[in-house]
Amino acid sequence: MRIPYTGPLPPPVIVPRNANTPTGAISALTNFLSAPLLPPPPNSHARTVVLTGAGVSVASGLADYRGTAGTYTLNKTYRPIYYNEFISNHEARKRYWARSFLGWTNLHKARPNNAHWAIRDLGKRGWIGSVITQNVDSFHPIAHPDLPTLELHGYLRSLVCIHCGNHLPRSEFQQSLSTLNPEWAAFLAEMLETGALDSEHPDERRRRGLKTNPDGDVDVPNAPYTTFRYPACPTCLANPPILSDGSQANVQVDADGAWSSKSTAGVLKPAVIMFGESIAANIKAAAEEAVDNASRILVIGSSLATYSAWRLVKRAKERNMPIGVLNLGGVRGEDSFFANIQADNDGTYGVRCSQSVDKILPSVVRNLGLTAPTGMAGREEAMPVTLHDSA
């Protein structure tokens, strides 16, 4: 289940001690990724599994939760919508979709940054075997489609009906929202024209009367959210499903096609795992398998504040796997993750850095250069190291 940890996070425990500078962090991460594997895994690609969080996408202009300018850091009263609230409350869905409608444009036009491209290059070279991401922005599959990536918490690029399971592209849904809510669409167009949505930084948006939150959520204080309308699932509308009690669902819409509260089905939700929602058993098993098949785990841009992510690192610790963390600020449970590491550790047996992800990772790629991991010799020519400027 995706449940946020709301307790205070400990200060970073830098490992090794010289990783407290960018140069030291780059060196320690290089040692961590390139350390010999004893015993070597049967599959040379199954070296490091990477687990990423919102901090990876900050350089793409997206808000995070607990960074220095994160929502939980600057807005102590912020509370994300929970799954049960969304599926049971029509008014809550109106509020959610209105705020998502305003925030989607910037999220949709954002692009992967240097951190994503660096992960792509590390995967090409064989230093990384797979990626597990908590992010729902789709940047990882866009940046490195050939590197196995598990989207632990789903993705915002489509919606899913909670009754029939039908998927719908978000771009199509966004157009329907615009058609059903012309006054909101005009308001959005005005904000885009004036540049009010050009910054994801909470302080700047607050000066403009807006509150920004992760995952494309824009809150306009005192906005008439109750007037917002959203469409019904087209599949349920055409063929009402059979409900769990054996009766046929009733799906009604108004004259414009907006979902009616008289309906008993046809509710669309983002294809993400909301807070309080359980992760599908097959996704959970795939994440565990990715950890079990790796030799070490590297956490990038995550405080591990959700249990679904924290438990994967705990699993790695229980399997005596080396753990690496590159994240600005504290990480849940990090004291236990780095306990009993050898005093002369240079990053080989564990690394903890509190540095900017998009600045450190490209330098790690350069540091590793054309050196191939054990078992990858002879593949250098086909795998040049390439870096991209931030989009």
Coordinates of C-alpha atoms in Angstrom, one line a residue:
M1 CA 0.0 0.0 0.0
R2 CA 1.2 3.5 -0.8
I3 CA 1.2 5.2 2.6
P4 CA 3.3 8.4 3.2
Y5 CA 5.6 8.6 6.3
T6 CA 4.9 11.8 8.1
G7 CA 7.4 11.6 10.9
P8 CA 10.6 13.7 10.9
L9 CA 13.4 12.5 8.7
P10 CA 16.9 12.1 10.2
P11 CA 19.8 14.3 8.9
P12 CA 21.9 12.6 6.2
V13 CA 24.6 10.2 7.4
I14 CA 27.3 10.8 4.8
V15 CA 29.1 7.6 3.8
P16 CA 32.1 7.7 3.3
R17 CA 32.9 10.9 5.1
N18 CA 34.6 12.5 2.0
A19 CA 31.3 12.1 0.1
N20 CA 30.2 15.4 1.7
T21 CA 31.5 17.3 -1.4
P22 CA 30.5 16.9 -5.0
T23 CA 33.9 15.6 -5.9
G24 CA 33.8 13.1 -3.0
A25 CA 30.3 12.0 -3.8
I26 CA 31.2 11.4 -7.5
S27 CA 34.2 9.3 -6.5
A28 CA 32.2 7.3 -3.9
L29 CA 29.3 6.6 -6.4
T30 CA 31.8 5.6 -9.0
N31 CA 33.4 3.1 -6.6
F32 CA 30.0 1.8 -5.6
L33 CA 28.8 1.1 -9.2
S34 CA 32.2 -0.3 -10.3
A35 CA 33.0 -2.5 -7.4
P36 CA 33.7 -6.2 -8.2
L37 CA 30.8 -8.5 -7.5
L38 CA 31.6 -11.4 -5.2
P39 CA 30.3 -13.8 -6.3
P40 CA 29.5 -12.4 -9.8
P41 CA 25.8 -12.7 -10.7
P42 CA 24.9 -15.2 -13.3
N43 CA 23.5 -12.4 -15.5
S44 CA 26.1 -9.7 -16.0
H45 CA 23.3 -7.1 -16.5
A46 CA 21.9 -7.8 -13.1
R47 CA 24.3 -5.5 -11.3
T48 CA 22.6 -2.6 -9.7
V49 CA 18.9 -1.9 -9.4
V50 CA 18.1 1.8 -9.2
L51 CA 15.1 3.1 -7.2
T52 CA 14.1 6.6 -8.0
G53 CA 11.8 9.2 -6.5
A54 CA 10.5 12.7 -7.1
G55 CA 14.0 14.3 -6.6
V56 CA 15.1 12.9 -10.0
S57 CA 12.5 15.1 -11.8
V58 CA 13.0 18.4 -10.0
A59 CA 15.5 19.6 -12.6
S60 CA 12.7 19.0 -15.2
G61 CA 10.7 21.7 -13.5
L62 CA 8.4 19.4 -11.4
A63 CA 7.6 19.8 -7.8
D64 CA 8.7 17.2 -5.2
Y65 CA 7.4 16.3 -1.8
R66 CA 10.3 16.7 0.7
G67 CA 13.1 18.6 -1.1
T68 CA 14.2 22.1 0.0
A69 CA 11.3 23.6 -2.1
G70 CA 9.1 20.5 -1.7
T71 CA 5.4 20.6 -0.9
Y72 CA 5.7 19.1 2.6
T73 CA 8.6 21.4 3.4
L74 CA 6.9 24.6 2.5
N75 CA 3.2 23.7 2.9
K76 CA 2.8 21.9 6.3
T77 CA -0.9 21.6 5.9
Y78 CA -0.8 19.9 2.5
R79 CA -2.7 16.6 2.3
P80 CA -2.9 14.6 -0.9
I81 CA -6.2 13.0 -1.9
Y82 CA -6.6 9.4 -0.7
Y83 CA -8.0 6.5 -2.7
N84 CA -11.1 5.9 -0.7
E85 CA -12.0 9.6 -0.8
F86 CA -11.6 9.7 -4.6
I87 CA -13.7 6.7 -5.4
S88 CA -16.5 7.5 -2.9
N89 CA -16.9 11.3 -3.1
H90 CA -18.2 13.1 -6.2
E91 CA -17.2 16.5 -4.9
A92 CA -13.7 15.3 -4.1
R93 CA -13.3 14.1 -7.6
K94 CA -14.5 17.4 -8.9
R95 CA -11.8 19.2 -6.9
Y96 CA -9.1 16.7 -7.9
W97 CA -9.9 16.9 -11.6
A98 CA -10.2 20.7 -11.6
R99 CA -6.7 21.0 -10.0
S100 CA -5.3 18.3 -12.3
F101 CA -6.8 20.0 -15.3
L102 CA -4.8 23.2 -14.5
G103 CA -1.6 21.4 -13.7
W104 CA -1.5 18.9 -16.6
T105 CA -0.3 21.3 -19.3
N106 CA 3.1 22.0 -17.6
L107 CA 3.5 18.4 -16.6
H108 CA 2.8 17.2 -20.1
K109 CA 5.3 19.6 -21.7
A110 CA 8.1 18.8 -19.2
R111 CA 10.9 16.5 -20.4
P112 CA 13.5 14.2 -18.9
N113 CA 16.6 15.9 -17.5
N114 CA 20.3 15.1 -17.3
A115 CA 19.7 12.6 -14.4
H116 CA 17.4 10.5 -16.6
W117 CA 19.9 10.6 -19.5
A118 CA 22.7 9.6 -17.1
I119 CA 20.7 6.6 -15.9
R120 CA 20.1 5.7 -19.5
D121 CA 23.8 5.8 -20.2
L122 CA 24.7 3.8 -17.1
G123 CA 22.2 1.2 -18.3
K124 CA 23.6 1.1 -21.8
R125 CA 27.1 0.5 -20.3
G126 CA 25.8 -2.3 -18.1
W127 CA 26.4 -0.6 -14.8
I128 CA 22.6 -0.6 -14.1
G129 CA 20.4 -3.6 -14.7
S130 CA 16.9 -2.2 -14.0
V131 CA 15.0 0.8 -12.6
I132 CA 12.2 0.9 -10.2
T133 CA 10.6 4.4 -10.1
Q134 CA 8.0 5.9 -7.7
N135 CA 7.5 8.7 -10.2
V136 CA 4.4 8.9 -12.3
D137 CA 5.7 11.4 -14.9
S138 CA 6.8 8.7 -17.5
F139 CA 10.3 10.3 -17.8
H140 CA 12.2 7.0 -17.3
P141 CA 10.5 5.0 -20.0
I142 CA 10.9 8.0 -22.3
A143 CA 14.6 8.5 -21.6
H144 CA 15.6 4.8 -21.6
P145 CA 13.0 2.6 -23.3
D146 CA 15.5 -0.3 -23.6
L147 CA 16.4 -0.3 -19.8
P148 CA 13.8 -2.4 -17.9
T149 CA 11.7 0.1 -15.8
L150 CA 9.0 -0.7 -13.3
E151 CA 6.6 2.2 -12.6
L152 CA 5.8 1.2 -9.0
H153 CA 3.1 3.8 -8.5
G154 CA 1.7 3.8 -12.0
Y155 CA 1.7 6.8 -14.4
L156 CA -0.3 9.9 -15.3
R157 CA -0.2 9.4 -19.0
S158 CA -3.5 7.5 -19.0
L159 CA -6.6 6.9 -16.9
V160 CA -8.3 3.7 -15.8
C161 CA -11.9 3.0 -15.0
I162 CA -12.4 1.7 -11.5
H163 CA -15.4 -0.4 -12.7
C164 CA -14.5 -1.9 -16.1
G165 CA -10.7 -1.4 -16.2
N166 CA -10.8 0.5 -19.5
H167 CA -7.8 2.7 -20.1
L168 CA -8.1 6.2 -21.7
P169 CA -5.2 8.5 -22.8
R170 CA -4.8 11.5 -20.6
S171 CA -4.6 13.8 -23.7
E172 CA -8.1 12.7 -24.8
F173 CA -9.4 13.1 -21.3
Q174 CA -7.9 16.6 -21.0
Q175 CA -9.7 17.6 -24.1
S176 CA -13.0 16.3 -22.7
L177 CA -12.4 18.3 -19.5
S178 CA -11.8 21.4 -21.6
T179 CA -15.0 20.9 -23.5
L180 CA -17.1 20.3 -20.4
N181 CA -15.7 23.3 -18.5
P182 CA -15.3 26.2 -20.9
E183 CA -14.9 28.8 -18.2
W184 CA -12.2 26.8 -16.6
A185 CA -10.6 26.3 -20.0
A186 CA -10.6 30.1 -20.5
F187 CA -9.0 30.6 -17.1
L188 CA -6.3 28.0 -17.9
A189 CA -5.6 29.8 -21.2
E190 CA -5.3 33.1 -19.4
M191 CA -2.8 31.7 -16.9
L192 CA -0.8 30.1 -19.7
E193 CA -0.8 33.4 -21.7
T194 CA 0.4 35.4 -18.6
G195 CA 3.0 32.8 -17.6
A196 CA 1.4 32.2 -14.3
L197 CA 2.1 28.5 -14.7
D198 CA 5.6 28.8 -16.0
S199 CA 7.2 28.1 -12.6
E200 CA 6.8 25.0 -10.4
H201 CA 8.5 26.7 -7.5
P202 CA 5.9 26.9 -4.7
D203 CA 7.0 30.4 -3.4
E204 CA 6.7 31.9 -6.9
R205 CA 3.3 30.4 -7.5
R206 CA 2.1 31.5 -4.1
R207 CA 3.0 35.1 -5.1
R208 CA 0.6 34.6 -8.0
G209 CA -2.2 33.2 -5.9
L210 CA -1.5 29.6 -6.7
K211 CA -0.4 26.6 -4.7
T212 CA 1.6 23.9 -6.5
N213 CA 1.9 20.3 -5.5
P214 CA 3.5 17.2 -7.0
D215 CA 2.0 15.2 -9.8
G216 CA 0.5 18.2 -11.7
D217 CA -1.7 19.5 -8.9
V218 CA -2.5 23.2 -9.0
D219 CA -4.7 24.6 -6.2
V220 CA -6.4 28.0 -6.7
P221 CA -7.6 29.3 -3.3
N222 CA -11.4 29.9 -3.2
A223 CA -11.9 28.5 -6.7
P224 CA -15.4 27.2 -7.4
Y225 CA -14.4 23.5 -7.6
T226 CA -18.0 22.4 -7.2
T227 CA -18.8 23.7 -10.7
F228 CA -16.2 21.4 -12.4
R229 CA -17.4 18.5 -14.5
Y230 CA -15.7 15.4 -15.7
P231 CA -16.7 12.7 -18.3
A232 CA -17.9 9.2 -17.7
C233 CA -15.9 6.1 -18.8
P234 CA -16.9 5.7 -22.5
T235 CA -16.8 1.9 -22.2
C236 CA -19.2 1.8 -19.2
L237 CA -21.4 4.4 -20.9
A238 CA -21.8 2.2 -24.0
N239 CA -21.9 -1.1 -22.1
P240 CA -22.8 -0.7 -18.4
P241 CA -20.8 -3.4 -16.5
I242 CA -22.2 -6.0 -14.0
L243 CA -21.5 -4.9 -10.4
S244 CA -20.2 -7.2 -7.7
D245 CA -23.8 -7.8 -6.4
G246 CA -24.8 -9.2 -9.8
S247 CA -26.8 -6.2 -10.9
Q248 CA -26.2 -4.1 -14.0
A249 CA -24.6 -0.7 -13.4
N250 CA -26.4 2.5 -14.2
V251 CA -24.3 5.1 -16.0
Q252 CA -25.8 8.5 -16.6
V253 CA -24.5 11.7 -18.1
D254 CA -25.9 15.2 -18.5
A255 CA -26.7 16.8 -21.9
D256 CA -23.0 17.6 -22.4
G257 CA -21.7 14.1 -21.5
A258 CA -20.6 14.9 -17.9
W259 CA -20.8 12.0 -15.4
S260 CA -23.9 12.2 -13.2
S261 CA -24.0 11.4 -9.5
K262 CA -27.0 9.2 -10.2
S263 CA -24.5 6.7 -11.8
T264 CA -23.3 3.6 -10.1
A265 CA -20.3 3.0 -12.4
G266 CA -18.2 4.8 -15.1
V267 CA -15.7 6.5 -12.8
L268 CA -12.3 7.2 -14.2
K269 CA -9.2 7.7 -12.1
P270 CA -5.6 8.4 -13.0
A271 CA -3.6 5.2 -13.6
V272 CA -1.5 5.9 -10.5
I273 CA -1.5 4.2 -7.1
M274 CA -3.1 6.9 -4.9
F275 CA -2.2 7.2 -1.3
G276 CA -4.1 4.5 0.6
E277 CA -4.4 2.3 -2.5
S278 CA -2.8 -1.1 -2.7
I279 CA -0.2 -1.9 -5.3
A280 CA -1.2 -4.7 -7.6
A281 CA 0.3 -8.1 -6.5
N282 CA 2.1 -8.5 -9.9
I283 CA 3.8 -5.1 -9.6
K284 CA 4.8 -5.8 -6.0
A285 CA 6.2 -9.2 -7.0
A286 CA 8.1 -7.7 -10.0
A287 CA 9.7 -5.0 -7.7
E288 CA 10.8 -7.7 -5.2
E289 CA 12.2 -9.8 -8.1
A290 CA 14.2 -6.8 -9.4
V291 CA 15.8 -6.4 -6.0
D292 CA 16.4 -10.1 -5.6
N293 CA 18.1 -10.4 -9.0
A294 CA 20.4 -7.4 -8.4
S295 CA 23.8 -7.3 -6.6
R296 CA 23.2 -3.9 -5.0
I297 CA 20.6 -1.1 -4.9
L298 CA 21.1 2.6 -5.5
V299 CA 18.4 5.0 -4.3
I300 CA 18.2 8.3 -6.3
G301 CA 16.1 11.3 -5.4
S302 CA 13.9 9.6 -2.8
S303 CA 13.5 10.0 1.0
L304 CA 11.8 6.6 1.0
A305 CA 8.9 8.1 2.8
T306 CA 6.4 5.7 1.3
Y307 CA 6.4 2.2 2.7
S308 CA 6.2 0.7 -0.8
A309 CA 9.7 2.1 -1.6
W310 CA 11.2 1.8 1.9
R311 CA 10.4 -1.9 2.2
L312 CA 12.4 -2.6 -1.0
V313 CA 15.6 -1.1 0.5
K314 CA 14.9 -3.0 3.7
R315 CA 14.7 -6.2 1.6
A316 CA 18.0 -5.4 0.1
K317 CA 19.5 -4.8 3.5
E318 CA 18.2 -8.2 4.7
R319 CA 19.9 -9.8 1.8
N320 CA 23.2 -8.1 2.7
M321 CA 23.3 -6.1 -0.5
P322 CA 25.4 -2.9 -0.6
I323 CA 23.1 0.1 -0.5
G324 CA 23.7 3.5 -2.1
V325 CA 21.6 6.7 -1.6
L326 CA 21.9 9.9 -3.6
N327 CA 19.3 12.3 -2.2
L328 CA 19.2 15.8 -0.9
G329 CA 18.1 15.7 2.8
G330 CA 17.2 12.9 5.1
V331 CA 16.1 9.4 4.2
R332 CA 13.7 7.2 6.2
G333 CA 15.7 4.5 8.1
E334 CA 19.1 5.4 6.7
D335 CA 20.8 4.8 10.1
S336 CA 20.1 1.1 9.9
F337 CA 21.0 0.9 6.2
F338 CA 24.5 2.1 6.8
A339 CA 25.2 0.5 10.1
N340 CA 28.4 -1.7 10.4
I341 CA 30.0 -0.5 7.2
Q342 CA 33.8 -1.0 7.3
A343 CA 35.8 2.1 8.4
D344 CA 37.9 2.1 5.3
N345 CA 34.9 1.9 3.0
D346 CA 35.5 4.1 -0.1
G347 CA 31.9 3.7 -1.4
T348 CA 32.4 0.1 -2.4
Y349 CA 30.3 -1.3 0.4
G350 CA 27.8 1.5 0.7
V351 CA 27.5 5.2 -0.2
R352 CA 25.3 8.0 1.1
C353 CA 25.4 11.4 -0.6
S354 CA 23.3 14.6 -0.1
Q355 CA 23.9 16.3 -3.5
S356 CA 21.9 17.4 -6.5
V357 CA 21.1 14.4 -8.6
D358 CA 21.2 16.1 -12.0
K359 CA 24.6 17.5 -11.3
I360 CA 26.3 14.4 -9.8
L361 CA 25.1 11.5 -12.0
P362 CA 26.4 12.9 -15.3
S363 CA 29.8 13.2 -13.7
V364 CA 29.6 9.6 -12.5
V365 CA 29.0 8.6 -16.1
R366 CA 32.1 10.5 -17.2
N367 CA 34.1 9.0 -14.4
L368 CA 33.2 5.5 -15.5
G369 CA 34.0 6.5 -19.0
L370 CA 34.6 3.6 -21.4
T371 CA 35.3 1.0 -18.7
A372 CA 32.9 -1.9 -19.1
P373 CA 31.7 -3.9 -16.1
T374 CA 33.0 -7.4 -15.6
G375 CA 31.5 -9.6 -18.3
M376 CA 30.8 -6.7 -20.6
A377 CA 34.2 -6.5 -22.3
G378 CA 34.1 -6.1 -26.1
R379 CA 30.9 -4.0 -26.1
E380 CA 32.5 -0.5 -25.7
E381 CA 32.2 0.4 -29.4
A382 CA 28.5 -0.1 -29.5
M383 CA 27.8 1.9 -26.3
P384 CA 29.2 5.4 -26.4
V385 CA 28.7 7.6 -23.4
T386 CA 26.4 10.5 -24.4
L387 CA 25.0 13.3 -22.2
H388 CA 22.1 15.6 -22.9
D389 CA 21.3 19.1 -21.8
S390 CA 18.3 19.5 -19.5
A391 CA 15.1 19.9 -21.5

